[in-house]
Short mmCIF file of C-alpha atoms in Angstrom, two decimals:
data_model
loop_
_atom_site.label_atom_id
_atom_site.label_comp_id
_atom_site.label_asym_id
_atom_site.label_seq_id
_atom_site.Cartn_x
_atom_site.Cartn_y
_atom_site.Cartn_z
CA UNK A 1 283.11 -5.90 -27.67
CA UNK A 2 280.67 -6.35 -25.05
CA UNK A 3 281.22 -8.02 -22.21
CA UNK A 4 278.15 -10.03 -20.66
CA UNK A 5 278.34 -12.09 -17.28
CA UNK A 6 276.65 -16.01 -17.12
CA UNK A 7 277.18 -16.73 -13.08
CA UNK A 8 276.79 -20.29 -12.65
CA UNK A 9 276.01 -21.09 -8.73
CA UNK A 10 277.49 -25.07 -7.92
CA UNK A 11 279.19 -25.30 -11.67
CA UNK A 12 281.02 -27.89 -11.21
CA UNK A 13 284.69 -26.21 -11.37
CA UNK A 14 283.13 -23.39 -9.62
CA UNK A 15 284.19 -20.66 -12.02
CA UNK A 16 282.38 -17.88 -13.09
CA UNK A 17 282.67 -17.05 -17.45
CA UNK A 18 282.24 -14.61 -19.25
CA UNK A 19 281.94 -14.00 -22.97
CA UNK A 20 283.77 -11.77 -25.51
CA UNK A 21 281.46 -10.52 -28.46
CA UNK A 22 282.10 -7.91 -30.74
CA UNK A 23 278.74 -6.71 -31.57
CA UNK A 24 279.35 -5.59 -34.94
CA UNK A 25 280.21 -9.38 -35.38
CA UNK A 26 276.99 -11.98 -36.50
CA UNK A 27 279.58 -15.29 -36.09
CA UNK A 28 279.31 -16.73 -31.55
CA UNK A 29 282.13 -15.48 -29.53
CA UNK A 30 285.00 -18.34 -30.04
CA UNK A 31 287.17 -17.48 -26.40
CA UNK A 32 286.37 -17.30 -22.24
CA UNK A 33 287.27 -15.34 -19.97
CA UNK A 34 287.04 -14.95 -16.10
CA UNK A 35 286.79 -11.14 -15.50
CA UNK A 36 285.44 -9.55 -12.15
CA UNK A 37 282.28 -9.96 -10.29
CA UNK A 38 280.44 -5.95 -10.19
CA UNK A 39 279.49 -6.84 -6.25
CA UNK A 40 280.12 -9.99 -3.97
CA UNK A 41 275.87 -10.57 -4.67
CA UNK A 42 276.29 -11.56 -7.90
CA UNK A 43 279.91 -13.75 -6.71
CA UNK A 44 280.16 -17.31 -6.87
CA UNK A 45 278.55 -19.20 -3.30
CA UNK A 46 282.05 -19.64 -2.18
CA UNK A 47 283.44 -22.79 -0.65
CA UNK A 48 285.77 -22.58 3.50
CA UNK A 49 287.13 -25.03 2.27
CA UNK A 50 288.66 -23.99 -0.95
CA UNK A 51 288.99 -20.86 0.82
CA UNK A 52 291.80 -22.29 3.72
CA UNK A 53 293.90 -23.37 0.75
CA UNK A 54 293.83 -19.99 -0.78
CA UNK A 55 294.65 -18.58 2.72
CA UNK A 56 297.63 -21.38 3.19
CA UNK A 57 299.45 -20.90 -0.35
CA UNK A 58 298.47 -16.77 -0.55
CA UNK A 59 297.90 -15.48 2.77
CA UNK A 60 299.56 -17.16 5.45
CA UNK A 61 303.03 -15.96 4.46
CA UNK A 62 302.12 -12.38 6.59
CA UNK A 63 299.13 -12.71 8.54
CA UNK A 64 297.30 -15.10 11.37
CA UNK A 65 293.58 -15.99 10.57
CA UNK A 66 292.28 -17.40 14.90
CA UNK A 67 292.52 -14.34 17.26
CA UNK A 68 295.39 -13.90 19.97
CA UNK A 69 297.76 -14.38 17.20
CA UNK A 70 300.62 -12.75 16.97
CA UNK A 71 301.11 -10.06 13.78
CA UNK A 72 303.56 -11.44 10.89
CA UNK A 73 304.29 -8.99 8.21
CA UNK A 74 301.06 -8.49 8.00
CA UNK A 75 298.30 -7.84 11.03
CA UNK A 76 296.66 -10.82 13.05
CA UNK A 77 292.40 -11.51 11.02
CA UNK A 78 291.28 -12.29 14.31
CA UNK A 79 287.91 -10.73 14.63
CA UNK A 80 288.23 -9.20 10.86
CA UNK A 81 284.71 -9.07 10.12
CA UNK A 82 282.82 -5.56 11.77
CA UNK A 83 286.45 -4.15 12.28
CA UNK A 84 286.72 -1.28 11.15
CA UNK A 85 290.14 -0.56 9.40
CA UNK A 86 293.68 0.44 10.84
CA UNK A 87 292.74 -0.41 14.82
CA UNK A 88 293.93 -4.02 15.38
CA UNK A 89 295.65 -3.12 18.50
CA UNK A 90 300.09 -4.00 18.32
CA UNK A 91 299.86 -3.81 14.90
CA UNK A 92 301.39 -0.49 13.69
CA UNK A 93 299.78 0.18 9.80
CA UNK A 94 300.12 2.57 7.62
CA UNK A 95 298.27 5.68 7.37
CA UNK A 96 296.70 4.90 4.41
CA UNK A 97 294.71 2.32 6.11
CA UNK A 98 294.55 3.94 9.11
CA UNK A 99 292.50 6.27 7.61
CA UNK A 100 290.85 5.15 5.26
CA UNK A 101 288.15 3.78 7.68
CA UNK A 102 287.09 0.73 6.12
CA UNK A 103 284.44 -1.24 8.03
CA UNK A 104 286.10 -4.96 7.07
CA UNK A 105 282.71 -7.65 5.50
CA UNK A 106 282.36 -9.37 3.10
CA UNK A 107 281.65 -6.92 0.65
CA UNK A 108 284.71 -4.70 1.35
CA UNK A 109 286.73 -7.69 1.96
CA UNK A 110 285.00 -8.73 -1.09
CA UNK A 111 286.42 -5.40 -3.35
CA UNK A 112 290.13 -5.01 -1.61
CA UNK A 113 290.51 -8.38 -3.03
CA UNK A 114 291.23 -7.94 -6.48
CA UNK A 115 294.07 -5.88 -5.77
CA UNK A 116 294.51 -4.65 -2.24
CA UNK A 117 297.07 -1.41 -3.66
CA UNK A 118 294.35 0.65 -5.38
CA UNK A 119 291.73 -0.14 -2.76
CA UNK A 120 293.17 1.87 -0.15
CA UNK A 121 296.09 3.40 -2.29
CA UNK A 122 298.87 3.81 0.16
CA UNK A 123 298.70 0.68 1.86
CA UNK A 124 301.87 -0.93 2.68
CA UNK A 125 300.10 -4.90 1.65
CA UNK A 126 302.28 -5.89 -1.36
CA UNK A 127 299.42 -9.12 -2.23
CA UNK A 128 298.53 -8.19 -5.70
CA UNK A 129 295.84 -9.21 -5.25
CA UNK A 130 293.20 -12.63 -6.57
CA UNK A 131 291.42 -11.84 -9.92
CA UNK A 132 289.23 -14.77 -9.73
CA UNK A 133 285.75 -13.94 -8.12
CA UNK A 134 285.65 -18.26 -6.91
CA UNK A 135 288.84 -17.36 -5.90
CA UNK A 136 288.34 -14.17 -3.47
CA UNK A 137 284.35 -15.67 -2.79
CA UNK A 138 286.04 -19.23 -1.20
CA UNK A 139 288.38 -16.59 0.83
CA UNK A 140 286.07 -15.43 1.72
CA UNK A 141 284.32 -18.00 2.93
CA UNK A 142 287.38 -19.47 5.28
CA UNK A 143 288.16 -16.10 6.46
CA UNK A 144 284.70 -16.03 8.08
CA UNK A 145 284.75 -18.87 10.20
CA UNK A 146 288.60 -19.38 10.63
CA UNK A 147 288.28 -15.85 12.31
CA UNK A 148 285.29 -15.41 13.97
#
């Protein structure tokens, strides 16, 4: 099977689509599926307003975005961009997170948010990830504003 990805910026629901096609078949593909974008550069443009809603429903249980806030089950995310993983003062990170030495930016966060446990094997983060590229881009747009 062959996957072809079509990214349309400004599409009303902002969700990239891919056609699932059988290369041996002469008929047009009949179903559409969302797939992982290969990189942040290929992701749809994020919306901070939508990202704020995603943060509230999927992240706020464990994280605070604003600088100076306390830690919850997860670390405070203030100052996230440009920081090395596992270095927030006062939070007890897993050895895996500390030793990964990831410099957090749009690209690394986009990849991490797809599947945190796969990106940093041994992390304590229990979040399953965001599979939709638009959701990851939206959350990153929000975090860039909220954690600055």
